[in-house]
Amino acid sequence: MERASTRVELRRLLTERGAGRVALVPTLGALHAGHLALLEAAKAEGATVVLSVFVNPIQFDSPRDLVRYPRRLAEDARLATPYTDLLFAPAIEEVYPPGYATYLDPADTGAEGRARPGHFRGVATVVLRLLRLVEPDVVYFGLKDARQLAVVRRLVADLALPVTVRAVPVVRDPDGLALSSRNERLMPDEREQALELPRALLAARDASDPVAAASRALAVAPGVELEYVEVVELAEGSQLTAAVRVGAVRLLDAVPLA
Ligand code: PAF
C-alpha cells in the first residue's frame, strides 16, 4: 500500500500505477470492520482503492469531541492494507488551504441535522473537497449513517459531480450492535444497554408505524436517552434510523424497512 499526503503526490502515484477506475473510501480513521467492509466492496469492484483518513475539524459538534477522536494512522494502515492500494492522509492545510472560505450548506438534513447544527455543513464541505482532491470514479459510504448518505447523494446530484455513490450495509458485532468507533467508549453495562437500539429498530420494522413503535421502545429502555427516530429514504430503500445517548456516548443505527 502506497501513501500520499498531498494531492500532487496522490495524482503522481495514481498516474504511475495506471490506476484506471478509482474508488474512494473517505474516513475519519480509527478503522473498524465497518470501514473494512467499505474497502472490501471497493476492492471487489476491481478499482484502485484509495482510503482517505482525515479528522475533519469542521464536522465535530464540540472541540472536546474533536480532541478525543482517536488518531491511530499506523494501526489504520495495517488494517486497511489487504484491501487498499493508496492511503491518502492529508494535513489540514491540504484540505482547507490558508484563506479557505467556501462551505456547503445542505438544506435537507432531517432529524440528524437538527440534532447536530453545522455537522452536515462540515460533512458536505469535506466530501466535496475530498472528491476534488482524489477525483474518484466511485465513492463508498456506510448505510449506518443513512442521513449522511442521503446528504452526499443530494450534493453529488445538485453539483452534477462525476462520481457514483455506493452504499454498503451496516456491519454489526455478533450481539447486534452496529460497529462504530464510539463503541469503545461504552462501559460494559452501557454496552448492554446500547443493545436496545438495534433491538428496538428491528422489532419496529413490521409495526404499522415503525417510527412510533421504535420511539416507544427506546423511550423506556433503561440507560438509553432517545434523541430521535426517523425514516430516511434512499435508493437502497427506506431506512429506519435512530440516535440515542447511552452514558456520554451518542450512537446511531439504521435498519432497512421491508
Ligand atoms: O462518515 C465519516 O466517517 C465522515 O463523516 C466522512 C464521510 C469521512 C467525512 O469526514
mmCIF file of C-alpha atoms and ligand atoms in Angstrom:
data_model
loop_
_atom_site.group_PDB
_atom_site.id
_atom_site.type_symbol
_atom_site.label_atom_id
_atom_site.label_comp_id
_atom_site.label_asym_id
_atom_site.label_seq_id
_atom_site.Cartn_x
_atom_site.Cartn_y
_atom_site.Cartn_z
ATOM 1 C CA MET A 1 0.000 0.000 0.000
ATOM 2 C CA GLU A 2 1.407 3.371 -1.005
ATOM 3 C CA ARG A 3 0.859 6.605 0.910
ATOM 4 C CA ALA A 4 0.290 10.201 -0.060
ATOM 5 C CA SER A 5 -0.408 13.289 1.970
ATOM 6 C CA THR A 6 -0.867 15.809 -0.838
ATOM 7 C CA ARG A 7 -2.987 15.966 -3.971
ATOM 8 C CA VAL A 8 0.143 16.217 -6.131
ATOM 9 C CA GLU A 9 1.673 13.050 -4.612
ATOM 10 C CA LEU A 10 -1.617 11.227 -4.881
ATOM 11 C CA ARG A 11 -2.089 12.109 -8.557
ATOM 12 C CA ARG A 12 1.515 11.131 -9.325
ATOM 13 C CA LEU A 13 1.085 7.717 -7.654
ATOM 14 C CA LEU A 14 -2.228 7.129 -9.428
ATOM 15 C CA THR A 15 -0.688 8.040 -12.785
ATOM 16 C CA GLU A 16 2.358 5.812 -12.194
ATOM 17 C CA ARG A 17 0.088 2.881 -11.386
ATOM 18 C CA GLY A 18 -2.033 3.487 -14.497
ATOM 19 C CA ALA A 19 -4.812 3.484 -11.938
ATOM 20 C CA GLY A 20 -7.852 3.108 -14.238
ATOM 21 C CA ARG A 21 -11.037 3.178 -12.225
ATOM 22 C CA VAL A 22 -10.509 4.802 -8.789
ATOM 23 C CA ALA A 23 -12.676 4.112 -5.721
ATOM 24 C CA LEU A 24 -12.518 6.389 -2.691
ATOM 25 C CA VAL A 25 -13.426 5.305 0.838
ATOM 26 C CA PRO A 26 -13.443 8.509 2.926
ATOM 27 C CA THR A 27 -12.991 8.024 6.684
ATOM 28 C CA LEU A 28 -12.088 9.839 9.860
ATOM 29 C CA GLY A 29 -9.725 6.973 10.707
ATOM 30 C CA ALA A 30 -9.972 4.722 13.803
ATOM 31 C CA LEU A 31 -10.938 1.973 11.380
ATOM 32 C CA HIS A 32 -13.124 -0.967 12.363
ATOM 33 C CA ALA A 33 -14.710 -3.839 10.459
ATOM 34 C CA GLY A 34 -17.426 -1.485 9.127
ATOM 35 C CA HIS A 35 -14.768 0.543 7.295
ATOM 36 C CA LEU A 36 -13.066 -2.636 6.116
ATOM 37 C CA ALA A 37 -16.374 -3.732 4.552
ATOM 38 C CA LEU A 38 -16.379 -0.483 2.518
ATOM 39 C CA LEU A 39 -12.789 -1.104 1.410
ATOM 40 C CA GLU A 40 -13.552 -4.733 0.594
ATOM 41 C CA ALA A 41 -16.542 -3.713 -1.547
ATOM 42 C CA ALA A 42 -14.373 -1.158 -3.375
ATOM 43 C CA LYS A 43 -11.667 -3.772 -3.969
ATOM 44 C CA ALA A 44 -14.264 -6.296 -5.175
ATOM 45 C CA GLU A 45 -15.321 -3.948 -7.949
ATOM 46 C CA GLY A 46 -11.781 -4.098 -9.325
ATOM 47 C CA ALA A 47 -10.984 -0.426 -8.763
ATOM 48 C CA THR A 48 -7.777 1.130 -7.458
ATOM 49 C CA VAL A 49 -8.804 1.698 -3.846
ATOM 50 C CA VAL A 50 -7.926 4.988 -2.144
ATOM 51 C CA LEU A 51 -8.584 5.208 1.599
ATOM 52 C CA SER A 52 -8.648 8.738 2.945
ATOM 53 C CA VAL A 53 -8.030 9.315 6.647
ATOM 54 C CA PHE A 54 -8.782 12.871 7.685
ATOM 55 C CA VAL A 55 -10.199 14.022 11.006
ATOM 56 C CA ASN A 56 -12.345 16.818 9.637
ATOM 57 C CA PRO A 57 -12.463 19.507 12.336
ATOM 58 C CA ILE A 58 -15.476 21.333 10.898
ATOM 59 C CA GLN A 59 -17.931 18.443 11.322
ATOM 60 C CA PHE A 60 -17.441 17.888 15.057
ATOM 61 C CA ASP A 61 -20.088 19.125 17.491
ATOM 62 C CA SER A 62 -17.634 20.238 20.117
ATOM 63 C CA PRO A 63 -13.896 20.939 20.428
ATOM 64 C CA ARG A 64 -13.807 18.221 23.105
ATOM 65 C CA ASP A 65 -15.116 15.540 20.700
ATOM 66 C CA LEU A 66 -12.557 16.636 18.109
ATOM 67 C CA VAL A 67 -9.686 16.343 20.582
ATOM 68 C CA ARG A 68 -10.943 12.989 21.848
ATOM 69 C CA TYR A 69 -11.365 11.429 18.412
ATOM 70 C CA PRO A 70 -8.885 8.513 18.203
ATOM 71 C CA ARG A 71 -5.919 9.044 15.886
ATOM 72 C CA ARG A 72 -4.077 5.844 15.026
ATOM 73 C CA LEU A 73 -2.822 6.071 11.470
ATOM 74 C CA ALA A 74 -0.252 3.253 11.788
ATOM 75 C CA GLU A 75 -2.919 0.823 13.006
ATOM 76 C CA ASP A 76 -5.374 2.062 10.345
ATOM 77 C CA ALA A 77 -2.744 1.419 7.660
ATOM 78 C CA ARG A 78 -2.127 -2.093 8.973
ATOM 79 C CA LEU A 79 -5.837 -2.959 8.990
ATOM 80 C CA ALA A 80 -6.516 -1.449 5.568
ATOM 81 C CA THR A 81 -3.518 -2.968 3.760
ATOM 82 C CA PRO A 82 -5.260 -6.101 2.382
ATOM 83 C CA TYR A 83 -7.913 -4.006 0.593
ATOM 84 C CA THR A 84 -6.241 -0.673 -0.088
ATOM 85 C CA ASP A 85 -3.880 0.492 -2.822
ATOM 86 C CA LEU A 86 -3.294 4.028 -1.618
ATOM 87 C CA LEU A 87 -3.641 5.669 1.769
ATOM 88 C CA PHE A 88 -4.334 9.394 1.490
ATOM 89 C CA ALA A 89 -3.791 11.167 4.819
ATOM 90 C CA PRO A 90 -3.763 14.890 4.063
ATOM 91 C CA ALA A 91 -2.821 17.595 6.541
ATOM 92 C CA ILE A 92 -5.433 20.193 7.351
ATOM 93 C CA GLU A 93 -3.804 22.765 5.001
ATOM 94 C CA GLU A 94 -4.178 20.378 2.078
ATOM 95 C CA VAL A 95 -7.931 20.110 2.592
ATOM 96 C CA TYR A 96 -8.513 23.688 3.736
ATOM 97 C CA PRO A 97 -5.667 25.828 2.373
ATOM 98 C CA PRO A 98 -4.976 29.144 4.116
ATOM 99 C CA GLY A 99 -7.787 31.559 3.364
ATOM 100 C CA TYR A 100 -10.275 28.760 2.659
ATOM 101 C CA ALA A 101 -13.740 30.305 2.860
ATOM 102 C CA THR A 102 -16.218 28.222 0.867
ATOM 103 C CA TYR A 103 -18.687 25.972 2.703
ATOM 104 C CA LEU A 104 -21.632 23.901 1.533
ATOM 105 C CA ASP A 105 -24.852 24.169 3.458
ATOM 106 C CA PRO A 106 -27.187 21.249 2.687
ATOM 107 C CA ALA A 107 -30.842 22.209 3.182
ATOM 108 C CA ASP A 108 -32.379 18.812 3.820
ATOM 109 C CA THR A 109 -30.596 17.176 6.750
ATOM 110 C CA GLY A 110 -33.515 15.702 8.727
ATOM 111 C CA ALA A 111 -33.511 14.921 12.434
ATOM 112 C CA GLU A 112 -29.772 14.221 12.481
ATOM 113 C CA GLY A 113 -29.098 17.695 11.072
ATOM 114 C CA ARG A 114 -31.436 19.305 13.615
ATOM 115 C CA ALA A 115 -29.716 17.401 16.435
ATOM 116 C CA ARG A 116 -26.246 18.470 15.257
ATOM 117 C CA PRO A 117 -26.358 22.008 13.833
ATOM 118 C CA GLY A 118 -23.452 22.598 11.449
ATOM 119 C CA HIS A 119 -22.484 18.920 11.267
ATOM 120 C CA PHE A 120 -23.647 18.331 7.696
ATOM 121 C CA ARG A 121 -22.155 21.637 6.565
ATOM 122 C CA GLY A 122 -18.825 20.177 7.680
ATOM 123 C CA VAL A 123 -19.505 16.778 6.129
ATOM 124 C CA ALA A 124 -20.710 18.164 2.774
ATOM 125 C CA THR A 125 -17.781 20.577 2.564
ATOM 126 C CA VAL A 126 -15.140 17.948 3.299
ATOM 127 C CA VAL A 127 -16.720 15.369 0.995
ATOM 128 C CA LEU A 128 -16.653 17.875 -1.857
ATOM 129 C CA ARG A 129 -13.025 18.774 -1.069
ATOM 130 C CA LEU A 130 -12.015 15.079 -0.933
ATOM 131 C CA LEU A 131 -13.811 14.384 -4.214
ATOM 132 C CA ARG A 132 -11.912 17.277 -5.821
ATOM 133 C CA LEU A 133 -8.562 16.145 -4.366
ATOM 134 C CA VAL A 134 -8.877 12.436 -5.220
ATOM 135 C CA GLU A 135 -11.151 12.639 -8.304
ATOM 136 C CA PRO A 136 -12.549 9.113 -7.839
ATOM 137 C CA ASP A 137 -14.984 7.363 -10.198
ATOM 138 C CA VAL A 138 -16.842 5.858 -7.277
ATOM 139 C CA VAL A 139 -17.117 6.710 -3.584
ATOM 140 C CA TYR A 140 -18.306 4.420 -0.773
ATOM 141 C CA PHE A 141 -20.395 5.187 2.309
ATOM 142 C CA GLY A 142 -21.981 3.052 5.030
ATOM 143 C CA LEU A 143 -25.745 2.698 5.388
ATOM 144 C CA LYS A 144 -25.479 3.166 9.163
ATOM 145 C CA ASP A 145 -25.109 6.898 8.554
ATOM 146 C CA ALA A 146 -28.188 6.877 6.347
ATOM 147 C CA ARG A 147 -28.752 10.646 6.549
ATOM 148 C CA GLN A 148 -25.118 11.320 5.639
ATOM 149 C CA LEU A 149 -25.543 9.106 2.587
ATOM 150 C CA ALA A 150 -28.714 10.993 1.593
ATOM 151 C CA VAL A 151 -26.933 14.345 2.005
ATOM 152 C CA VAL A 152 -23.972 13.172 -0.105
ATOM 153 C CA ARG A 153 -26.243 11.804 -2.854
ATOM 154 C CA ARG A 154 -28.091 15.151 -2.959
ATOM 155 C CA LEU A 155 -24.787 17.043 -3.131
ATOM 156 C CA VAL A 156 -23.473 14.848 -5.955
ATOM 157 C CA ALA A 157 -26.729 15.275 -7.904
ATOM 158 C CA ASP A 158 -27.098 19.013 -7.275
ATOM 159 C CA LEU A 159 -23.498 19.822 -8.253
ATOM 160 C CA ALA A 160 -23.530 17.265 -11.110
ATOM 161 C CA LEU A 161 -20.336 15.687 -9.788
ATOM 162 C CA PRO A 162 -18.956 12.908 -11.998
ATOM 163 C CA VAL A 163 -18.865 10.207 -9.310
ATOM 164 C CA THR A 164 -21.021 7.205 -8.430
ATOM 165 C CA VAL A 165 -22.039 6.896 -4.772
ATOM 166 C CA ARG A 166 -22.296 3.341 -3.472
ATOM 167 C CA ALA A 167 -23.671 2.207 -0.112
ATOM 168 C CA VAL A 168 -22.607 -0.783 1.968
ATOM 169 C CA PRO A 169 -24.828 -2.484 4.597
ATOM 170 C CA VAL A 170 -24.321 -1.906 8.314
ATOM 171 C CA VAL A 171 -21.748 -4.219 9.927
ATOM 172 C CA ARG A 172 -22.674 -5.448 13.423
ATOM 173 C CA ASP A 173 -20.980 -7.198 16.292
ATOM 174 C CA PRO A 174 -22.380 -10.705 16.959
ATOM 175 C CA ASP A 175 -24.634 -9.223 19.692
ATOM 176 C CA GLY A 176 -26.238 -6.876 17.119
ATOM 177 C CA LEU A 177 -24.590 -3.542 17.980
ATOM 178 C CA ALA A 178 -23.650 -1.595 14.839
ATOM 179 C CA LEU A 179 -19.906 -1.042 14.629
ATOM 180 C CA SER A 180 -18.755 2.464 15.455
ATOM 181 C CA SER A 181 -15.520 3.972 16.687
ATOM 182 C CA ARG A 182 -17.607 5.296 19.596
ATOM 183 C CA ASN A 183 -18.470 1.802 20.893
ATOM 184 C CA GLU A 184 -15.077 1.523 22.567
ATOM 185 C CA ARG A 185 -16.116 4.344 24.922
ATOM 186 C CA LEU A 186 -19.066 2.326 26.299
ATOM 187 C CA MET A 187 -18.650 0.811 29.763
ATOM 188 C CA PRO A 188 -19.657 -2.910 29.907
ATOM 189 C CA ASP A 189 -23.088 -2.130 31.448
ATOM 190 C CA GLU A 190 -23.633 0.676 28.909
ATOM 191 C CA ARG A 191 -22.813 -1.672 26.060
ATOM 192 C CA GLU A 192 -25.539 -3.991 27.325
ATOM 193 C CA GLN A 193 -27.990 -1.045 27.444
ATOM 194 C CA ALA A 194 -26.943 0.066 23.956
ATOM 195 C CA LEU A 195 -28.219 -3.225 22.518
ATOM 196 C CA GLU A 196 -31.733 -1.837 22.962
ATOM 197 C CA LEU A 197 -31.061 0.397 19.961
ATOM 198 C CA PRO A 198 -30.765 -2.351 17.308
ATOM 199 C CA ARG A 199 -33.407 -4.436 19.117
ATOM 200 C CA ALA A 200 -35.956 -1.607 19.096
ATOM 201 C CA LEU A 201 -35.351 -0.795 15.421
ATOM 202 C CA LEU A 202 -35.566 -4.418 14.323
ATOM 203 C CA ALA A 203 -38.699 -5.071 16.393
ATOM 204 C CA ALA A 204 -40.389 -1.942 14.966
ATOM 205 C CA ARG A 205 -39.809 -2.823 11.324
ATOM 206 C CA ASP A 206 -43.081 -4.678 10.918
ATOM 207 C CA ALA A 207 -45.196 -2.302 13.013
ATOM 208 C CA SER A 208 -47.864 -0.218 11.245
ATOM 209 C CA ASP A 209 -45.987 2.897 12.412
ATOM 210 C CA PRO A 210 -42.309 1.881 12.809
ATOM 211 C CA VAL A 211 -41.188 5.348 13.986
ATOM 212 C CA ALA A 212 -43.781 5.386 16.782
ATOM 213 C CA ALA A 213 -43.057 1.767 17.762
ATOM 214 C CA ALA A 214 -39.273 2.265 17.951
ATOM 215 C CA SER A 215 -39.704 5.609 19.769
ATOM 216 C CA ARG A 216 -41.933 3.963 22.395
ATOM 217 C CA ALA A 217 -39.464 1.123 22.971
ATOM 218 C CA LEU A 218 -36.427 3.402 23.182
ATOM 219 C CA ALA A 219 -38.179 5.943 25.424
ATOM 220 C CA VAL A 220 -38.469 3.321 28.180
ATOM 221 C CA ALA A 221 -35.201 1.439 27.580
ATOM 222 C CA PRO A 222 -33.067 1.595 30.757
ATOM 223 C CA GLY A 223 -29.975 3.795 30.440
ATOM 224 C CA VAL A 224 -30.984 4.970 26.974
ATOM 225 C CA GLU A 225 -31.755 8.606 26.198
ATOM 226 C CA LEU A 226 -33.665 8.866 22.930
ATOM 227 C CA GLU A 227 -32.831 11.738 20.542
ATOM 228 C CA TYR A 228 -34.968 10.801 17.570
ATOM 229 C CA VAL A 229 -36.297 8.050 15.327
ATOM 230 C CA GLU A 230 -36.946 8.818 11.685
ATOM 231 C CA VAL A 231 -37.177 7.202 8.264
ATOM 232 C CA VAL A 232 -34.542 8.164 5.689
ATOM 233 C CA GLU A 233 -35.427 7.494 2.053
ATOM 234 C CA LEU A 234 -32.574 6.117 -0.028
ATOM 235 C CA ALA A 235 -32.220 4.442 -3.416
ATOM 236 C CA GLU A 236 -31.473 1.250 -1.437
ATOM 237 C CA GLY A 237 -34.911 1.517 0.242
ATOM 238 C CA SER A 238 -36.330 3.238 3.326
ATOM 239 C CA GLN A 239 -34.116 3.065 6.418
ATOM 240 C CA LEU A 240 -35.488 3.242 9.965
ATOM 241 C CA THR A 241 -32.841 5.261 11.798
ATOM 242 C CA ALA A 242 -32.366 6.446 15.359
ATOM 243 C CA ALA A 243 -29.907 8.317 17.531
ATOM 244 C CA VAL A 244 -29.619 7.710 21.266
ATOM 245 C CA ARG A 245 -27.262 8.535 24.076
ATOM 246 C CA VAL A 246 -26.006 5.862 26.419
ATOM 247 C CA GLY A 247 -23.989 7.493 29.153
ATOM 248 C CA ALA A 248 -21.747 10.019 27.390
ATOM 249 C CA VAL A 249 -21.786 8.145 24.085
ATOM 250 C CA ARG A 250 -24.014 9.079 21.153
ATOM 251 C CA LEU A 251 -24.977 6.126 18.969
ATOM 252 C CA LEU A 252 -26.658 5.899 15.567
ATOM 253 C CA ASP A 253 -28.210 2.915 13.878
ATOM 254 C CA ALA A 254 -30.265 2.145 10.797
ATOM 255 C CA VAL A 255 -32.200 -0.901 9.632
ATOM 256 C CA PRO A 256 -33.886 -1.331 6.270
ATOM 257 C CA LEU A 257 -37.694 -1.254 6.287
ATOM 258 C CA ALA A 258 -39.233 -4.134 4.358
HETATM 259 O O1 PAF B 1 -18.588 9.123 7.941
HETATM 260 C C1 PAF B 1 -17.455 9.618 8.136
HETATM 261 O O2 PAF B 1 -16.512 8.922 8.535
HETATM 262 C C2 PAF B 1 -17.228 11.093 7.855
HETATM 263 O O3 PAF B 1 -18.365 11.837 8.093
HETATM 264 C C3 PAF B 1 -16.687 11.375 6.436
HETATM 265 C C4 PAF B 1 -17.665 10.947 5.372
HETATM 266 C C5 PAF B 1 -15.369 10.638 6.235
HETATM 267 C C6 PAF B 1 -16.424 12.871 6.267
HETATM 268 O O4 PAF B 1 -15.455 13.323 7.145
#
